[in-house]
JSON list of C-alpha atoms in Angstrom, two decimals:
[
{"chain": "A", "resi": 208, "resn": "UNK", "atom": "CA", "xyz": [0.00, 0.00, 0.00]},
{"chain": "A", "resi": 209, "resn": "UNK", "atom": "CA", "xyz": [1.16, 3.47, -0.75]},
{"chain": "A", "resi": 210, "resn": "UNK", "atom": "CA", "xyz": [2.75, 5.33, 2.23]},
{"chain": "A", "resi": 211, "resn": "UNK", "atom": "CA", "xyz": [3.77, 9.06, 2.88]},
{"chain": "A", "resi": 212, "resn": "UNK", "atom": "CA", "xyz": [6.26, 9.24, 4.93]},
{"chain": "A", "resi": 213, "resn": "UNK", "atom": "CA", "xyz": [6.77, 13.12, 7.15]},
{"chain": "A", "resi": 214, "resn": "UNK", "atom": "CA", "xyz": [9.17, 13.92, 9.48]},
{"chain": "A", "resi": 215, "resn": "UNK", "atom": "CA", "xyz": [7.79, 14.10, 13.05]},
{"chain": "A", "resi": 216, "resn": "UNK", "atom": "CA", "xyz": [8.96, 17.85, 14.01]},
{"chain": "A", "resi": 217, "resn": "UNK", "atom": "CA", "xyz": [10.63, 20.33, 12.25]},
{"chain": "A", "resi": 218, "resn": "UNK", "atom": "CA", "xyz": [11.66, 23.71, 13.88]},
{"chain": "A", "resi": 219, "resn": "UNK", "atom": "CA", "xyz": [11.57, 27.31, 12.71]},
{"chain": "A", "resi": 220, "resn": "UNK", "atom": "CA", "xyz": [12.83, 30.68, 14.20]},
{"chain": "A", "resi": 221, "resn": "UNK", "atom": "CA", "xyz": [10.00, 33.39, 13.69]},
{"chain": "A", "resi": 222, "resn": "UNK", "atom": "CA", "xyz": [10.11, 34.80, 11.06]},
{"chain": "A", "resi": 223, "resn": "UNK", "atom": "CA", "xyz": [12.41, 32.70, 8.77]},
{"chain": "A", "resi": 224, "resn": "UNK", "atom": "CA", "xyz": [11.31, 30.01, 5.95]},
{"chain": "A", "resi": 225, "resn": "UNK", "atom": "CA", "xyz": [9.90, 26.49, 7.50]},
{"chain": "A", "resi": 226, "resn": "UNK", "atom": "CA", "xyz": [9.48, 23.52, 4.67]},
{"chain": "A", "resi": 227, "resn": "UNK", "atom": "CA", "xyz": [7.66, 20.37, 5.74]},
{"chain": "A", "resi": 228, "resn": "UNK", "atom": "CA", "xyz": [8.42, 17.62, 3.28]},
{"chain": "A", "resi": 229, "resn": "UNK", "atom": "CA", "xyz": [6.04, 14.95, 2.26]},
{"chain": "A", "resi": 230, "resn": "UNK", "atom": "CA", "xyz": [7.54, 11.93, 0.77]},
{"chain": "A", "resi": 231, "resn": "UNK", "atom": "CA", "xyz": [5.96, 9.21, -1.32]},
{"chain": "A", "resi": 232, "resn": "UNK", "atom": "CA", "xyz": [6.85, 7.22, -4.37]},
{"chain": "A", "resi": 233, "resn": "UNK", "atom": "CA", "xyz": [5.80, 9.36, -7.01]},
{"chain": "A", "resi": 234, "resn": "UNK", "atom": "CA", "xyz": [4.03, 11.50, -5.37]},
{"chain": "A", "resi": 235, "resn": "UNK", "atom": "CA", "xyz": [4.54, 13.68, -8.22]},
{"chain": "A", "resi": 236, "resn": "UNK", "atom": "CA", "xyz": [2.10, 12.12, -10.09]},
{"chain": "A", "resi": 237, "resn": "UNK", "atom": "CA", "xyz": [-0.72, 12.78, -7.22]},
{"chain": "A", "resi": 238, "resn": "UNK", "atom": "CA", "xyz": [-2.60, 15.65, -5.42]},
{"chain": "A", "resi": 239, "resn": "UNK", "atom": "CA", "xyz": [-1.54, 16.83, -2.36]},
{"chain": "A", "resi": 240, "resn": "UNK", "atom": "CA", "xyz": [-3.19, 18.37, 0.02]},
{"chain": "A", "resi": 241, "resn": "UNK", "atom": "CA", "xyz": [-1.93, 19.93, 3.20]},
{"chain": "A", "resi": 242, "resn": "UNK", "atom": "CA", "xyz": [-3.96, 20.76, 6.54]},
{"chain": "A", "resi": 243, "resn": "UNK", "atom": "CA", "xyz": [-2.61, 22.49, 9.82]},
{"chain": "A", "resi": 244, "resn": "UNK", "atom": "CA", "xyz": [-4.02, 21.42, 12.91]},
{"chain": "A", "resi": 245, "resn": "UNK", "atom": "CA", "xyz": [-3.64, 23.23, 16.73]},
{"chain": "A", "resi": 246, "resn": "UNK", "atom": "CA", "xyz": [-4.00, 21.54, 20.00]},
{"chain": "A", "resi": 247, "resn": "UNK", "atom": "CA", "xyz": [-7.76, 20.76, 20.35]},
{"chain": "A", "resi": 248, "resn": "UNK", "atom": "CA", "xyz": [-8.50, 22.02, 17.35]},
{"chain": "A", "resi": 249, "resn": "UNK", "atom": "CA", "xyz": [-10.03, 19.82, 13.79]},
{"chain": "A", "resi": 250, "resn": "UNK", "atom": "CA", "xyz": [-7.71, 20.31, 11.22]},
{"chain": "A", "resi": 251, "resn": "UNK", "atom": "CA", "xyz": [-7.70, 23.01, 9.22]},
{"chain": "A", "resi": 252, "resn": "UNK", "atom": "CA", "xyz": [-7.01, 22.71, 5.02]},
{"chain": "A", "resi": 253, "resn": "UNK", "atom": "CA", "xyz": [-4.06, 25.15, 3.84]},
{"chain": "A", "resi": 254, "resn": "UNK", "atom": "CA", "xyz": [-2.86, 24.03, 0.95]},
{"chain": "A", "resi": 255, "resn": "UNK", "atom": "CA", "xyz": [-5.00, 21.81, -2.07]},
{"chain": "A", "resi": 256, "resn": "UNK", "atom": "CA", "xyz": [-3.67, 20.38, -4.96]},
{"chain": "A", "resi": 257, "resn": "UNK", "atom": "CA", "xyz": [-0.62, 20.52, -4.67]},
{"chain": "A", "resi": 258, "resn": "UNK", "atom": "CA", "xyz": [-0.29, 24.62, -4.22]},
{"chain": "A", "resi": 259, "resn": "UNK", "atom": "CA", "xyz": [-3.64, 26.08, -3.85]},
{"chain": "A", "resi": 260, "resn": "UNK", "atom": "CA", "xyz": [-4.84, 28.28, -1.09]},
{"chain": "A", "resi": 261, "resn": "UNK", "atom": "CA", "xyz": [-7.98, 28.51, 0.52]},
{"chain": "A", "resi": 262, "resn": "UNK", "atom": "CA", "xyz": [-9.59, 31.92, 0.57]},
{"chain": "A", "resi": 263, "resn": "UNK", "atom": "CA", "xyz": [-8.62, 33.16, 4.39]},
{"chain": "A", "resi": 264, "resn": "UNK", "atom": "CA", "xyz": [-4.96, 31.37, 4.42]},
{"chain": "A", "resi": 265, "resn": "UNK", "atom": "CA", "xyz": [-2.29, 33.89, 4.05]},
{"chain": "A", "resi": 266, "resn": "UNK", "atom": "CA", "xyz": [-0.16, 33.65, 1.07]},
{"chain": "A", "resi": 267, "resn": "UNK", "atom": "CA", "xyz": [2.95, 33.12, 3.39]},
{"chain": "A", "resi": 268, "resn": "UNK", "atom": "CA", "xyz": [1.93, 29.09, 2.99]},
{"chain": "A", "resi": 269, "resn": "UNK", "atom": "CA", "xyz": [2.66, 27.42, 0.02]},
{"chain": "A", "resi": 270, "resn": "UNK", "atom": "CA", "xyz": [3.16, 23.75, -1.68]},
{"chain": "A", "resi": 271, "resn": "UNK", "atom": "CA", "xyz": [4.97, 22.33, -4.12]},
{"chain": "A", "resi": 272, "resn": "UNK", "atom": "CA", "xyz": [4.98, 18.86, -5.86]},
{"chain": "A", "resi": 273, "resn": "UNK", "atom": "CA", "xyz": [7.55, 16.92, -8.29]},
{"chain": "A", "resi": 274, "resn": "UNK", "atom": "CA", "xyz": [9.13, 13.62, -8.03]},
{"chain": "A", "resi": 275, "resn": "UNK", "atom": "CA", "xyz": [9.12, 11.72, -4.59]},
{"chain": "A", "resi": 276, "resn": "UNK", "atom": "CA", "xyz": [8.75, 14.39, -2.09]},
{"chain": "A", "resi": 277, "resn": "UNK", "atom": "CA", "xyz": [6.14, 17.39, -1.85]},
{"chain": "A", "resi": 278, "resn": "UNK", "atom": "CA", "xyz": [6.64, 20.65, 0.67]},
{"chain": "A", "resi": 279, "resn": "UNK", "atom": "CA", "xyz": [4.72, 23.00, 2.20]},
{"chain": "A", "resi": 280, "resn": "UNK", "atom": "CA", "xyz": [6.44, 25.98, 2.96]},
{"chain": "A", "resi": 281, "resn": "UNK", "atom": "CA", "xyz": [5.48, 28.54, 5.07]},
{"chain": "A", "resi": 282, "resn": "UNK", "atom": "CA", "xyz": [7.62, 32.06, 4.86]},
{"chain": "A", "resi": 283, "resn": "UNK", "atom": "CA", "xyz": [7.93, 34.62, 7.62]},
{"chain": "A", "resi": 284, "resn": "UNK", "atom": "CA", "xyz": [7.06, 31.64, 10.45]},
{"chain": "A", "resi": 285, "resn": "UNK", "atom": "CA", "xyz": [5.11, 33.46, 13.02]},
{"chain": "A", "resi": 286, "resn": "UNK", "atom": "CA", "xyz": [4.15, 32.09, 16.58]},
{"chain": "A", "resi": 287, "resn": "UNK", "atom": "CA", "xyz": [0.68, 31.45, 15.59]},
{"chain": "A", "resi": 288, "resn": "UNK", "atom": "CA", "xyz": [2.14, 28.92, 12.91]},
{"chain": "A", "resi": 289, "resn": "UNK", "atom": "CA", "xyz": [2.77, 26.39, 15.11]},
{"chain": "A", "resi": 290, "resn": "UNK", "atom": "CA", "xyz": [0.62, 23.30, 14.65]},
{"chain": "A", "resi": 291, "resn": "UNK", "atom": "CA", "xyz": [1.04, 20.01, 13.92]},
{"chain": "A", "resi": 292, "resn": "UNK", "atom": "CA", "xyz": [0.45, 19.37, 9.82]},
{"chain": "A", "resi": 293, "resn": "UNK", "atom": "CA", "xyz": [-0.50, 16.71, 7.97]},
{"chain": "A", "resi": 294, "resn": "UNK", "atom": "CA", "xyz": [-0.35, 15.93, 3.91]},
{"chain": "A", "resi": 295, "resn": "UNK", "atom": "CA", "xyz": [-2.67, 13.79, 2.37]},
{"chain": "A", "resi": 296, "resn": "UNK", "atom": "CA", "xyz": [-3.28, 11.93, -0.87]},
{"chain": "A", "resi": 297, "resn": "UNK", "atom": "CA", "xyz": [-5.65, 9.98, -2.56]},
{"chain": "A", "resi": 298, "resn": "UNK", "atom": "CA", "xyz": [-5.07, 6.13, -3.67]},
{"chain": "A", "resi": 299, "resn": "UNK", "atom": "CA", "xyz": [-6.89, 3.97, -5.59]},
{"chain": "A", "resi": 300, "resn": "UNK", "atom": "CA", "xyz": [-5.74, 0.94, -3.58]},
{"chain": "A", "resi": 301, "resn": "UNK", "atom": "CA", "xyz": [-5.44, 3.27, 0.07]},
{"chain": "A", "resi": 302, "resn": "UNK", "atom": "CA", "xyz": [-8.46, 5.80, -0.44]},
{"chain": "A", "resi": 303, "resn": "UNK", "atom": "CA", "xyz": [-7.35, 8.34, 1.68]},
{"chain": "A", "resi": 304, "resn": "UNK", "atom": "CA", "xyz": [-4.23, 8.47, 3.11]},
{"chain": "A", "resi": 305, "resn": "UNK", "atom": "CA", "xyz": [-2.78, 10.87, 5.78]},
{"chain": "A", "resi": 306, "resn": "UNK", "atom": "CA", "xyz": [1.31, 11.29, 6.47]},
{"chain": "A", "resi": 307, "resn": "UNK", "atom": "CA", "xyz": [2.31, 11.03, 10.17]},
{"chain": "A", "resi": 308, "resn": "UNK", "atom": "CA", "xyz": [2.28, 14.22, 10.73]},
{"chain": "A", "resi": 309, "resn": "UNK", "atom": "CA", "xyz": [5.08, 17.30, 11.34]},
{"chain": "A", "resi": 310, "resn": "UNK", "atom": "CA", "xyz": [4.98, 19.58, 14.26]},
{"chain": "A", "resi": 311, "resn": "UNK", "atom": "CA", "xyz": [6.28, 22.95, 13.41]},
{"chain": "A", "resi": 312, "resn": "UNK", "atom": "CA", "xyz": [7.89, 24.21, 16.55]},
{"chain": "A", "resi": 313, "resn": "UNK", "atom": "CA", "xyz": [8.96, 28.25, 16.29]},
{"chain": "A", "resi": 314, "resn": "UNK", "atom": "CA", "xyz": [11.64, 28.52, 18.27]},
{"chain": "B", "resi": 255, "resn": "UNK", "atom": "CA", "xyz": [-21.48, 29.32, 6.43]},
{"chain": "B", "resi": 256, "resn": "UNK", "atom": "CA", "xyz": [-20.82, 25.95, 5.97]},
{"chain": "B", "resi": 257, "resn": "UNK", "atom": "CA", "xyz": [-21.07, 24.10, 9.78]},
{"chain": "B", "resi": 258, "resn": "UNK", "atom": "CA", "xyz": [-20.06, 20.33, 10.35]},
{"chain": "B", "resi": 259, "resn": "UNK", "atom": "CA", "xyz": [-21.59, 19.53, 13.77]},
{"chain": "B", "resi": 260, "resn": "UNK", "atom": "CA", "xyz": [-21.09, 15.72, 15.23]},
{"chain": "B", "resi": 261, "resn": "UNK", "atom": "CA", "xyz": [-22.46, 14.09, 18.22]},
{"chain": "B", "resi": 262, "resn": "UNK", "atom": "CA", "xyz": [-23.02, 10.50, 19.35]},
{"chain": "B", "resi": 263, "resn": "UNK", "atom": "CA", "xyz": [-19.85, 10.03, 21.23]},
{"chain": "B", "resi": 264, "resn": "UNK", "atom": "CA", "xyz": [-19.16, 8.53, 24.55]},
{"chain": "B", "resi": 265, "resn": "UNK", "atom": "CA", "xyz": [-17.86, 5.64, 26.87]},
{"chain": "B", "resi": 266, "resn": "UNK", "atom": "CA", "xyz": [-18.83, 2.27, 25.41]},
{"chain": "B", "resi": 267, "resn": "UNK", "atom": "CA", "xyz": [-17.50, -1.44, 26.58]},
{"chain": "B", "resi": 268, "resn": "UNK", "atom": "CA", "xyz": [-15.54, -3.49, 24.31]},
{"chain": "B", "resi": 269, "resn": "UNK", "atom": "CA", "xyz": [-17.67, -5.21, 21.96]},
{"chain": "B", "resi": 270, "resn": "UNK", "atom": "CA", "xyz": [-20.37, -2.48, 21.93]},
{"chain": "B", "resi": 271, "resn": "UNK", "atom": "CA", "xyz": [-22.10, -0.43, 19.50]},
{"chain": "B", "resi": 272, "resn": "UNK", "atom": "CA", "xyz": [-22.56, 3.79, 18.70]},
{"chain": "B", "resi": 273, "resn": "UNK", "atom": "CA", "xyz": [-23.66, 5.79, 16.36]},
{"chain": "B", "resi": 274, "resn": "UNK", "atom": "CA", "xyz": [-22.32, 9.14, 15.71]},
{"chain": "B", "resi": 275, "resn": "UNK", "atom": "CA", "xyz": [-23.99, 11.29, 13.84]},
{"chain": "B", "resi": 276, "resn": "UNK", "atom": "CA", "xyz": [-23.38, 14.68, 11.75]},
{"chain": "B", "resi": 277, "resn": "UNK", "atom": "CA", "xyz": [-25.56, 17.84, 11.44]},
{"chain": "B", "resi": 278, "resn": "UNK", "atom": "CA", "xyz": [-24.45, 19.47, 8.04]},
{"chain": "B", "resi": 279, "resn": "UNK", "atom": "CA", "xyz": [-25.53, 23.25, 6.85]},
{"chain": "B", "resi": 280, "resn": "UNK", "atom": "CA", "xyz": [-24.51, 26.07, 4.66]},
{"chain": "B", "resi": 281, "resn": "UNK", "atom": "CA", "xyz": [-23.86, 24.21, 1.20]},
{"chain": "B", "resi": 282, "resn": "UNK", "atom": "CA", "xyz": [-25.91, 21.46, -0.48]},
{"chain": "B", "resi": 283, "resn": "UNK", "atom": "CA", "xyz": [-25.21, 18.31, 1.36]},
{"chain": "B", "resi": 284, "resn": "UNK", "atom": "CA", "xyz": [-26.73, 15.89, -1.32]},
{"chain": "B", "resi": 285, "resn": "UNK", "atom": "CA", "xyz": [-23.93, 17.23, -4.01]},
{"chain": "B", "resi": 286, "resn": "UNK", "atom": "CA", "xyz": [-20.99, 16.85, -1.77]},
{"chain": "B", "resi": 287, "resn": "UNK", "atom": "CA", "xyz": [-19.41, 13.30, -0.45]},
{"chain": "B", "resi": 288, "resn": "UNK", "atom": "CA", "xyz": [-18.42, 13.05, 3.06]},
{"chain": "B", "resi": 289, "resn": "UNK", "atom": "CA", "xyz": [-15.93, 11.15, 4.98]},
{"chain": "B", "resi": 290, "resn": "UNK", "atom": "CA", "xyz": [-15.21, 9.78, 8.87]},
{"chain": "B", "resi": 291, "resn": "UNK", "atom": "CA", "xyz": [-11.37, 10.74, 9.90]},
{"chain": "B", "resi": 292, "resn": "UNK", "atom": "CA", "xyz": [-10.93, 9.60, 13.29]},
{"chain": "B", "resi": 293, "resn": "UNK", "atom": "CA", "xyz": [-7.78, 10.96, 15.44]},
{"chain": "B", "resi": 294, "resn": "UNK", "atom": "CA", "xyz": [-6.20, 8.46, 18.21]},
{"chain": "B", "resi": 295, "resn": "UNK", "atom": "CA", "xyz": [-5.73, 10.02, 21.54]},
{"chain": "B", "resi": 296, "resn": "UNK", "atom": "CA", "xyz": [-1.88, 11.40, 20.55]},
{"chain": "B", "resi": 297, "resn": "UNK", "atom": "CA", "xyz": [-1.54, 9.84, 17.20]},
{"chain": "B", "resi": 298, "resn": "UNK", "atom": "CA", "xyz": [-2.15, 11.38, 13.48]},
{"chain": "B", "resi": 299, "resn": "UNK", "atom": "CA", "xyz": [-4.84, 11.71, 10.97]},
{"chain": "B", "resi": 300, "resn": "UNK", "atom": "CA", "xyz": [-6.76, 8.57, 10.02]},
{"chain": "B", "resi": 301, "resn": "UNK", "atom": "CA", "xyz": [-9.61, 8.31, 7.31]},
{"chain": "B", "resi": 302, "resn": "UNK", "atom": "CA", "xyz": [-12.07, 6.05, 8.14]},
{"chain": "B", "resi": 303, "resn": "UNK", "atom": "CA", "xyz": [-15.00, 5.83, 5.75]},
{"chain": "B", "resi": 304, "resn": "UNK", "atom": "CA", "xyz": [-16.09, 7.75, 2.60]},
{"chain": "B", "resi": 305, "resn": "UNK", "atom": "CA", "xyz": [-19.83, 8.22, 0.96]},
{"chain": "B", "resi": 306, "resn": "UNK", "atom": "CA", "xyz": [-20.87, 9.07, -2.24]},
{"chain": "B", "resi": 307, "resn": "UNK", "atom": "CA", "xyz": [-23.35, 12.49, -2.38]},
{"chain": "B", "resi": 308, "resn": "UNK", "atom": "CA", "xyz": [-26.12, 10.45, -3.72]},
{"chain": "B", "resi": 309, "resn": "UNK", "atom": "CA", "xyz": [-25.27, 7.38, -0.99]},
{"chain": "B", "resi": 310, "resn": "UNK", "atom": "CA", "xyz": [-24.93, 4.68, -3.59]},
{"chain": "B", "resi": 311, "resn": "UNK", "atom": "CA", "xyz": [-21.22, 4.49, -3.17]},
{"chain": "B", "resi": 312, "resn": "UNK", "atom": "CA", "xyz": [-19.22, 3.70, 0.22]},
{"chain": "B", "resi": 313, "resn": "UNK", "atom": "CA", "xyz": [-15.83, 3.04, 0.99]},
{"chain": "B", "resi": 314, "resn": "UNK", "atom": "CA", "xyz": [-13.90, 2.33, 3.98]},
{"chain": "B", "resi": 315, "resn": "UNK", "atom": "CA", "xyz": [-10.82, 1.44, 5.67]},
{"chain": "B", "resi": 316, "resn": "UNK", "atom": "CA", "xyz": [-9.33, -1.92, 6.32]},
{"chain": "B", "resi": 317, "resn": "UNK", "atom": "CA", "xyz": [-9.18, -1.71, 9.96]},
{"chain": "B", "resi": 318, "resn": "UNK", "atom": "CA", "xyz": [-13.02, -1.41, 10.32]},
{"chain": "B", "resi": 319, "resn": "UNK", "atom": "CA", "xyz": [-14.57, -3.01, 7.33]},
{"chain": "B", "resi": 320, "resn": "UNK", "atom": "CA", "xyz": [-17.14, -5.41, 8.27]},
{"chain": "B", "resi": 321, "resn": "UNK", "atom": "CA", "xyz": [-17.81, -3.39, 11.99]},
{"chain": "B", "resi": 322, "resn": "UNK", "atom": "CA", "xyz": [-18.61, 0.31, 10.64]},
{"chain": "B", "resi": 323, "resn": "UNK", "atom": "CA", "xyz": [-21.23, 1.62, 8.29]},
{"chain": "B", "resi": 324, "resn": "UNK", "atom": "CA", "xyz": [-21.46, 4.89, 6.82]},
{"chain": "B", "resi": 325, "resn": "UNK", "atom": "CA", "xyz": [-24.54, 6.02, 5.91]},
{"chain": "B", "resi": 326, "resn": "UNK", "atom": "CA", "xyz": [-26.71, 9.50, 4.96]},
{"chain": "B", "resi": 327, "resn": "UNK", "atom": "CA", "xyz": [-29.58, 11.09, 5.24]},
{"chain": "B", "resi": 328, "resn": "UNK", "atom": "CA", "xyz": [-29.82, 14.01, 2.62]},
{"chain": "B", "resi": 329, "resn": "UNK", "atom": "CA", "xyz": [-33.26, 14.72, 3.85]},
{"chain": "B", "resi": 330, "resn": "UNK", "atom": "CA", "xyz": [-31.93, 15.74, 6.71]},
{"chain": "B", "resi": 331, "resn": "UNK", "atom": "CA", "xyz": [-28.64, 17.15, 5.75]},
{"chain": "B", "resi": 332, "resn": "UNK", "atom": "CA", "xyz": [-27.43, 14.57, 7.78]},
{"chain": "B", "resi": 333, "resn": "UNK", "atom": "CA", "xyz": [-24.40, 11.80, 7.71]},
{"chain": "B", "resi": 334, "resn": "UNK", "atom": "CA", "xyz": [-23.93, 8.62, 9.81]},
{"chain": "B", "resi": 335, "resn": "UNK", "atom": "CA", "xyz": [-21.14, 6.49, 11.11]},
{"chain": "B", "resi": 336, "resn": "UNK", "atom": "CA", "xyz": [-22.58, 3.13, 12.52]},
{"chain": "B", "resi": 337, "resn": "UNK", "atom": "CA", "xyz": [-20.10, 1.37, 14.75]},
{"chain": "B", "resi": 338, "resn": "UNK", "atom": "CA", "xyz": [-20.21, -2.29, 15.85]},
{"chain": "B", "resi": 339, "resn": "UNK", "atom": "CA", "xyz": [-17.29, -4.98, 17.72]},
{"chain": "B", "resi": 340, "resn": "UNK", "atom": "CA", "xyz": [-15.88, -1.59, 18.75]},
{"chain": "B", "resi": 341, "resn": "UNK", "atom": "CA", "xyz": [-12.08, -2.51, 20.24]},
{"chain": "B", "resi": 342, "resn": "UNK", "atom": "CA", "xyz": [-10.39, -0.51, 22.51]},
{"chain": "B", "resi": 343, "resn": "UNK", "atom": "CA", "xyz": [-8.00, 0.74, 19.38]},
{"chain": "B", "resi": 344, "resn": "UNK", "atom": "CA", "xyz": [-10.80, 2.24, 17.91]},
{"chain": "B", "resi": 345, "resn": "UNK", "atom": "CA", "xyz": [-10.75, 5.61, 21.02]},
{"chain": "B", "resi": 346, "resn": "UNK", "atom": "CA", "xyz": [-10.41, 8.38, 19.25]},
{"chain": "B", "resi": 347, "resn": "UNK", "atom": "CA", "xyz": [-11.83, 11.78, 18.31]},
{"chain": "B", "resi": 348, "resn": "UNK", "atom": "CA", "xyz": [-13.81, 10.87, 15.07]},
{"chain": "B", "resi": 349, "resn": "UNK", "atom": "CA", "xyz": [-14.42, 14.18, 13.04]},
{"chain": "B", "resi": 350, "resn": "UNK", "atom": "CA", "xyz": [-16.88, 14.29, 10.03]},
{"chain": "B", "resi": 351, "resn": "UNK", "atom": "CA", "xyz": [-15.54, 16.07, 6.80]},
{"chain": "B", "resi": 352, "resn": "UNK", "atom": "CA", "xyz": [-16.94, 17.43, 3.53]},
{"chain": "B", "resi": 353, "resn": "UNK", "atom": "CA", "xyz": [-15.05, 16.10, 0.16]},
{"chain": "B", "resi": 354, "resn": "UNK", "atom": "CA", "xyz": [-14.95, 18.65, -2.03]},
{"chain": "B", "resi": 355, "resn": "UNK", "atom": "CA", "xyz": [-15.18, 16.28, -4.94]},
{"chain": "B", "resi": 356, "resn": "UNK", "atom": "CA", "xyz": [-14.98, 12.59, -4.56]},
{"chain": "B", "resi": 357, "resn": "UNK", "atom": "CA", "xyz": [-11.35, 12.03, -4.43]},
{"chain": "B", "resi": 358, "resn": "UNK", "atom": "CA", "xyz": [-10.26, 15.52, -3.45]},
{"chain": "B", "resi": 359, "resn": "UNK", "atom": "CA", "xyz": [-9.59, 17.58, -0.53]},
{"chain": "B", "resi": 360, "resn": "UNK", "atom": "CA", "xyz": [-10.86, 17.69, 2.54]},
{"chain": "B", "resi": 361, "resn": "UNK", "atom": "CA", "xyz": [-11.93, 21.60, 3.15]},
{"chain": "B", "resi": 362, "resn": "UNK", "atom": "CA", "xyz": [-14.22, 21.68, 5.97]},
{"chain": "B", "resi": 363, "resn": "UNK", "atom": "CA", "xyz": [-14.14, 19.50, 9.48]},
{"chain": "B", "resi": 364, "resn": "UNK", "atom": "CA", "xyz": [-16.20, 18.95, 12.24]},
{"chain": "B", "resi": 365, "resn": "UNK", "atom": "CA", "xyz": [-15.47, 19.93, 15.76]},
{"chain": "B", "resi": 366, "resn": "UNK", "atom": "CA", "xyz": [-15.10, 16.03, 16.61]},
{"chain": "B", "resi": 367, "resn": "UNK", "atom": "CA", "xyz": [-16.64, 13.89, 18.97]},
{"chain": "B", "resi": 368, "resn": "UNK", "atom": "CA", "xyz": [-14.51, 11.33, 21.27]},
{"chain": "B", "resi": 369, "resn": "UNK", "atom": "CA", "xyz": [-15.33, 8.10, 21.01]},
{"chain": "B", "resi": 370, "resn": "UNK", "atom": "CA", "xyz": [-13.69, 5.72, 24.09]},
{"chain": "B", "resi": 371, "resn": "UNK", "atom": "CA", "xyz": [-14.21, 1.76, 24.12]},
{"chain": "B", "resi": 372, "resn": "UNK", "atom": "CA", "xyz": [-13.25, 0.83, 27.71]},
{"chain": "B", "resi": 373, "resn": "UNK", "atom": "CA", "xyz": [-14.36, -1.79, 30.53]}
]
C-alpha cells in the first residue's frame, strides 16, 4: 500500500522560511493536500492540490509537488504557525491516506 | 457558512455499538461526499469511511470493514457512522468532513466527537 512518509517535528525561528516535506513514491504524479491542525482544534485545510490556497490562508503558505517528495512551505514563520500538519493523498488501492504528521515548533 | 456539527460520542465497553452522527448546513449536502477521519488520543490523521453524495457508493478502511457503516440522510442534511465490535483501538476523536469532490480535498471538518471503548 502506498505510504507518505513526514518527518515528526521540524523547527523554525519566527520569522524565517519552515518547509515540511512529504515523501511518497511518485508522489509527483498525485494531489496533495496539506492541513494544519492546533492543540484541540479539527484540522484546518491550507494548501490543495498541490499549491492552492484557501480563501482566508495567508499567502505566506505554500506547496509544491515533483518527483518523490512534496513541501509546504510557510515564509515569515510566526508564533501562531505552530501546529502540527499533515499531507494527504488519494489512492486507488489506500483511499485516503494521511502522512504522520510534522509539528512545526517556532523557536 | 458551511457548519459540520457531530455528536453520538461517549464511553462504550468493548464489543459495543454507537452511532455518531453529523448535522451538516450552509452548502448542499446531497452534491458533496463526506468522509469519517478519526484521530487516536496522541496519534495522526486517520480516514475512516467515505460516501458518495447520492449514498450509492461507500468506501472504507481496512481496519473497520465489516464493523462500521457509513450512511446518509440528505433529507436531513445529515451523515452517519454506525459502529459495531468496537475494540479498545478504535478511542479516538472521530471528526466528520466534507469532500470537495470525490477524491479531493478535505476543506471543511467537524469539531469532533470522542469516542472511548473501555471496561
Amino acid at each position: 500500500s502506498y505510504v507518505l512518509t513526514q518527518p515528526p517535528s521540524v523547527s523554525v525561528a519566527p520569522g524565517k522560511t519552515a518547509r515540511i516535506t512529504c515523501g511518497g513514491n511518485n508522489i509527483g504524479r498525485k494531489s496533495v493536500h496539506w492541513y494544519q491542525q492546533k492543540p484541540g482544534q479539527a484540522p484546518v485545510l491550507v494548501i490543495y492540490y498541490d499549491s492552492d490556497r484557501p480563501s482566508g490562508i495567508p499567502e505566506r503558505f505554500s506547496g509544491s509537488n515533483s518527483g518523490n517528495t512534496a513541501t509546504l512551505t510557510i515564509s515569515r514563520v510566526e508564533a501562531g504557525d505552530e501546529a502540527d500538519y499533515y499531507c494527504q493523498v488519494w489512492d486507488s488501492n489506500s483511499d485516503h491516506l494521511f502522512g504522520g504528521g510534522t509539528k512545526l515548533t517556532v523557536l | 457558512e458551511v457548519q459540520l456539527v457531530e455528536s453520538g460520542g461517549g464511553l462504550v465497553q468493548p464489543g459495543g455499538s454507537l452511532r455518531l452522527s453529523c448535522a451538516a448546513s450552509g452548502f448542499t449536502f446531497s452534491s458533496y461526499a463526506m468522509s469519517w477521519v478519526r484521530q487516536a488520543p496522541g496519534k495522526g490523521l486517520e480516514w475512516v469511511s467515505g460516501i458518495s453524495g447520492s449514498g450509492y457508493s461507500t468506501y472504507y478502511a481496512d481496519s473497520v470493514k465489516g464493523r462500521f457503516t457509513i450512511s446518509r440522510d440528505n433529507s436531513k442534511n445529515t451523515l452517519y457512522l454506525q459502529m459495531n465490535s468496537l475494540r479498545a483501538d478504535d478511542t479516538a476523536v472521530f471528526y466528520c468532513a466534507k469532500q470537495n469532490g470525490d477524491y479531493s480535498e478535505f476543506d471543511y471538518w467537524g469539531q469532533g466527537t470522542l469516542v472511548t471503548v473501555s471496561s
